[in-house]
C-alpha positions as YAML, in Angstrom:
chain: A
units: angstrom
residues:
- id: 1
  name: MET
  ca: [38.68, 89.22, 93.79]
- id: 2
  name: SER
  ca: [36.56, 92.42, 95.10]
- id: 3
  name: LEU
  ca: [34.63, 94.06, 92.11]
- id: 4
  name: LYS
  ca: [33.12, 97.79, 92.42]
- id: 5
  name: LEU
  ca: [30.60, 98.06, 90.52]
- id: 6
  name: THR
  ca: [29.73, 102.07, 88.66]
- id: 7
  name: PHE
  ca: [27.69, 103.73, 86.41]
- id: 8
  name: ARG
  ca: [28.35, 107.14, 85.16]
- id: 9
  name: PRO
  ca: [24.64, 108.63, 85.61]
- id: 10
  name: GLU
  ca: [24.43, 109.34, 81.32]
- id: 11
  name: VAL
  ca: [23.52, 105.38, 81.52]
- id: 12
  name: ALA
  ca: [20.19, 105.40, 82.69]
- id: 13
  name: HIS
  ca: [18.78, 107.65, 79.76]
- id: 14
  name: ASP
  ca: [21.31, 105.57, 77.62]
- id: 15
  name: LEU
  ca: [18.93, 101.88, 78.76]
- id: 16
  name: ALA
  ca: [15.44, 103.98, 78.95]
- id: 17
  name: SER
  ca: [15.84, 105.40, 75.66]
- id: 18
  name: GLY
  ca: [16.36, 102.30, 74.63]
- id: 19
  name: ALA
  ca: [13.90, 100.39, 75.73]
- id: 20
  name: THR
  ca: [11.19, 103.43, 75.12]
- id: 21
  name: TRP
  ca: [12.92, 102.42, 70.86]
- id: 22
  name: TYR
  ca: [11.88, 99.48, 71.48]
- id: 23
  name: ASP
  ca: [8.39, 98.55, 72.60]
- id: 24
  name: ARG
  ca: [7.06, 102.10, 70.56]
- id: 25
  name: GLN
  ca: [8.26, 99.21, 67.47]
- id: 26
  name: VAL
  ca: [7.16, 95.99, 69.93]
- id: 27
  name: PRO
  ca: [5.35, 96.39, 72.98]
- id: 28
  name: GLY
  ca: [7.37, 94.08, 75.36]
- id: 29
  name: LEU
  ca: [10.63, 94.51, 73.03]
- id: 30
  name: GLY
  ca: [12.19, 97.21, 75.57]
- id: 31
  name: ASP
  ca: [12.76, 94.03, 78.31]
- id: 32
  name: GLU
  ca: [13.82, 92.19, 76.09]
- id: 33
  name: PHE
  ca: [16.15, 95.13, 75.39]
- id: 34
  name: LEU
  ca: [16.54, 95.04, 79.01]
- id: 35
  name: GLY
  ca: [17.49, 92.03, 79.74]
- id: 36
  name: GLU
  ca: [19.81, 91.28, 76.86]
- id: 37
  name: TYR
  ca: [21.31, 94.10, 78.73]
- id: 38
  name: ARG
  ca: [21.57, 92.33, 82.79]
- id: 39
  name: LEU
  ca: [23.37, 89.10, 80.46]
- id: 40
  name: ALA
  ca: [25.74, 91.28, 78.87]
- id: 41
  name: LEU
  ca: [26.83, 92.53, 82.43]
- id: 42
  name: ASP
  ca: [26.74, 89.26, 84.12]
- id: 43
  name: LYS
  ca: [29.17, 89.09, 81.17]
- id: 44
  name: VAL
  ca: [31.39, 91.49, 81.94]
- id: 45
  name: LEU
  ca: [31.03, 91.40, 85.54]
- id: 46
  name: GLU
  ca: [32.01, 87.43, 85.44]
- id: 47
  name: LEU
  ca: [35.03, 88.01, 83.24]
- id: 48
  name: PRO
  ca: [35.87, 92.11, 83.56]
- id: 49
  name: LEU
  ca: [39.23, 91.62, 81.59]
- id: 50
  name: ALA
  ca: [38.05, 89.77, 78.43]
- id: 51
  name: GLN
  ca: [37.25, 92.62, 75.61]
- id: 52
  name: ALA
  ca: [40.21, 94.31, 75.00]
- id: 53
  name: ALA
  ca: [41.52, 97.54, 75.83]
- id: 54
  name: ASP
  ca: [40.66, 100.34, 73.50]
- id: 55
  name: SER
  ca: [43.92, 103.01, 73.49]
- id: 56
  name: SER
  ca: [42.11, 105.08, 75.97]
- id: 57
  name: GLY
  ca: [41.42, 102.26, 77.71]
- id: 58
  name: MET
  ca: [37.81, 101.61, 77.03]
- id: 59
  name: ARG
  ca: [36.29, 98.28, 76.57]
- id: 60
  name: PHE
  ca: [33.13, 96.96, 75.22]
- id: 61
  name: GLN
  ca: [30.53, 94.10, 76.00]
- id: 62
  name: ARG
  ca: [28.07, 93.44, 72.71]
- id: 63
  name: LEU
  ca: [24.28, 92.99, 73.54]
- id: 64
  name: LYS
  ca: [23.76, 89.63, 71.55]
- id: 65
  name: ARG
  ca: [20.79, 90.34, 70.10]
- id: 66
  name: PHE
  ca: [20.63, 93.84, 69.99]
- id: 67
  name: PRO
  ca: [23.36, 96.07, 68.40]
- id: 68
  name: TYR
  ca: [24.34, 97.69, 71.17]
- id: 69
  name: ARG
  ca: [27.20, 97.91, 73.16]
- id: 70
  name: ILE
  ca: [28.25, 98.37, 76.65]
- id: 71
  name: CYS
  ca: [31.08, 100.79, 77.09]
- id: 72
  name: TYR
  ca: [33.23, 100.57, 80.03]
- id: 73
  name: ARG
  ca: [36.44, 100.34, 81.96]
- id: 74
  name: VAL
  ca: [38.26, 98.52, 84.32]
- id: 75
  name: GLN
  ca: [41.00, 99.99, 86.86]
- id: 76
  name: GLU
  ca: [42.83, 98.38, 88.79]
- id: 77
  name: MET
  ca: [41.78, 99.82, 93.19]
- id: 78
  name: GLY
  ca: [44.48, 97.48, 94.61]
- id: 79
  name: VAL
  ca: [45.84, 94.00, 94.94]
- id: 80
  name: GLN
  ca: [42.40, 92.08, 94.84]
- id: 81
  name: GLU
  ca: [40.20, 94.61, 94.05]
- id: 82
  name: MET
  ca: [39.38, 96.09, 90.60]
- id: 83
  name: GLU
  ca: [36.15, 99.11, 90.27]
- id: 84
  name: ILE
  ca: [34.26, 98.49, 87.09]
- id: 85
  name: LEU
  ca: [32.88, 101.58, 85.38]
- id: 86
  name: VAL
  ca: [29.95, 101.45, 82.52]
- id: 87
  name: ALA
  ca: [30.97, 105.28, 81.64]
- id: 88
  name: ALA
  ca: [27.31, 103.96, 77.33]
- id: 89
  name: VAL
  ca: [25.56, 101.81, 76.41]
- id: 90
  name: PHE
  ca: [24.88, 102.18, 72.39]
- id: 91
  name: HIS
  ca: [23.90, 101.29, 69.57]
- id: 92
  name: MET
  ca: [26.25, 100.44, 67.47]
- id: 93
  name: ARG
  ca: [25.54, 102.58, 64.23]
- id: 94
  name: ARG
  ca: [26.47, 105.44, 66.26]
- id: 95
  name: ASN
  ca: [30.07, 106.45, 66.72]
- id: 96
  name: PRO
  ca: [31.80, 106.26, 69.31]
- id: 97
  name: ASP
  ca: [34.04, 109.65, 69.52]
- id: 98
  name: ARG
  ca: [30.61, 110.68, 70.42]
- id: 99
  name: LEU
  ca: [31.44, 109.15, 73.88]
- id: 100
  name: SER
  ca: [34.30, 111.16, 74.33]
- id: 101
  name: ASN
  ca: [33.11, 113.13, 76.87]
- id: 102
  name: ARG
  ca: [32.15, 110.09, 79.16]
- id: 103
  name: ARG
  ca: [35.65, 108.07, 79.02]
...
């Protein structure tokens, strides 16, 4: 099966602001945050349908060490093709309704 991975433009800001915040707490912690993000994204790519979809079709993959989630949507493009759209990377204490414009 072929996977196409796309990102909303805001995702870069989500990651940069999270990494910056963690680096201000402890130098180097921002890099660890980005590493955990990459591991969680690898899980999404390995098994994109493993997480249940909510009523809007969004799925959420939690980062292991940090209280953040990757918010993504899976769309079937054809018989053997899927697109994964990463809409946001957000802190779990934030209200996910604030992301409604990214869905």
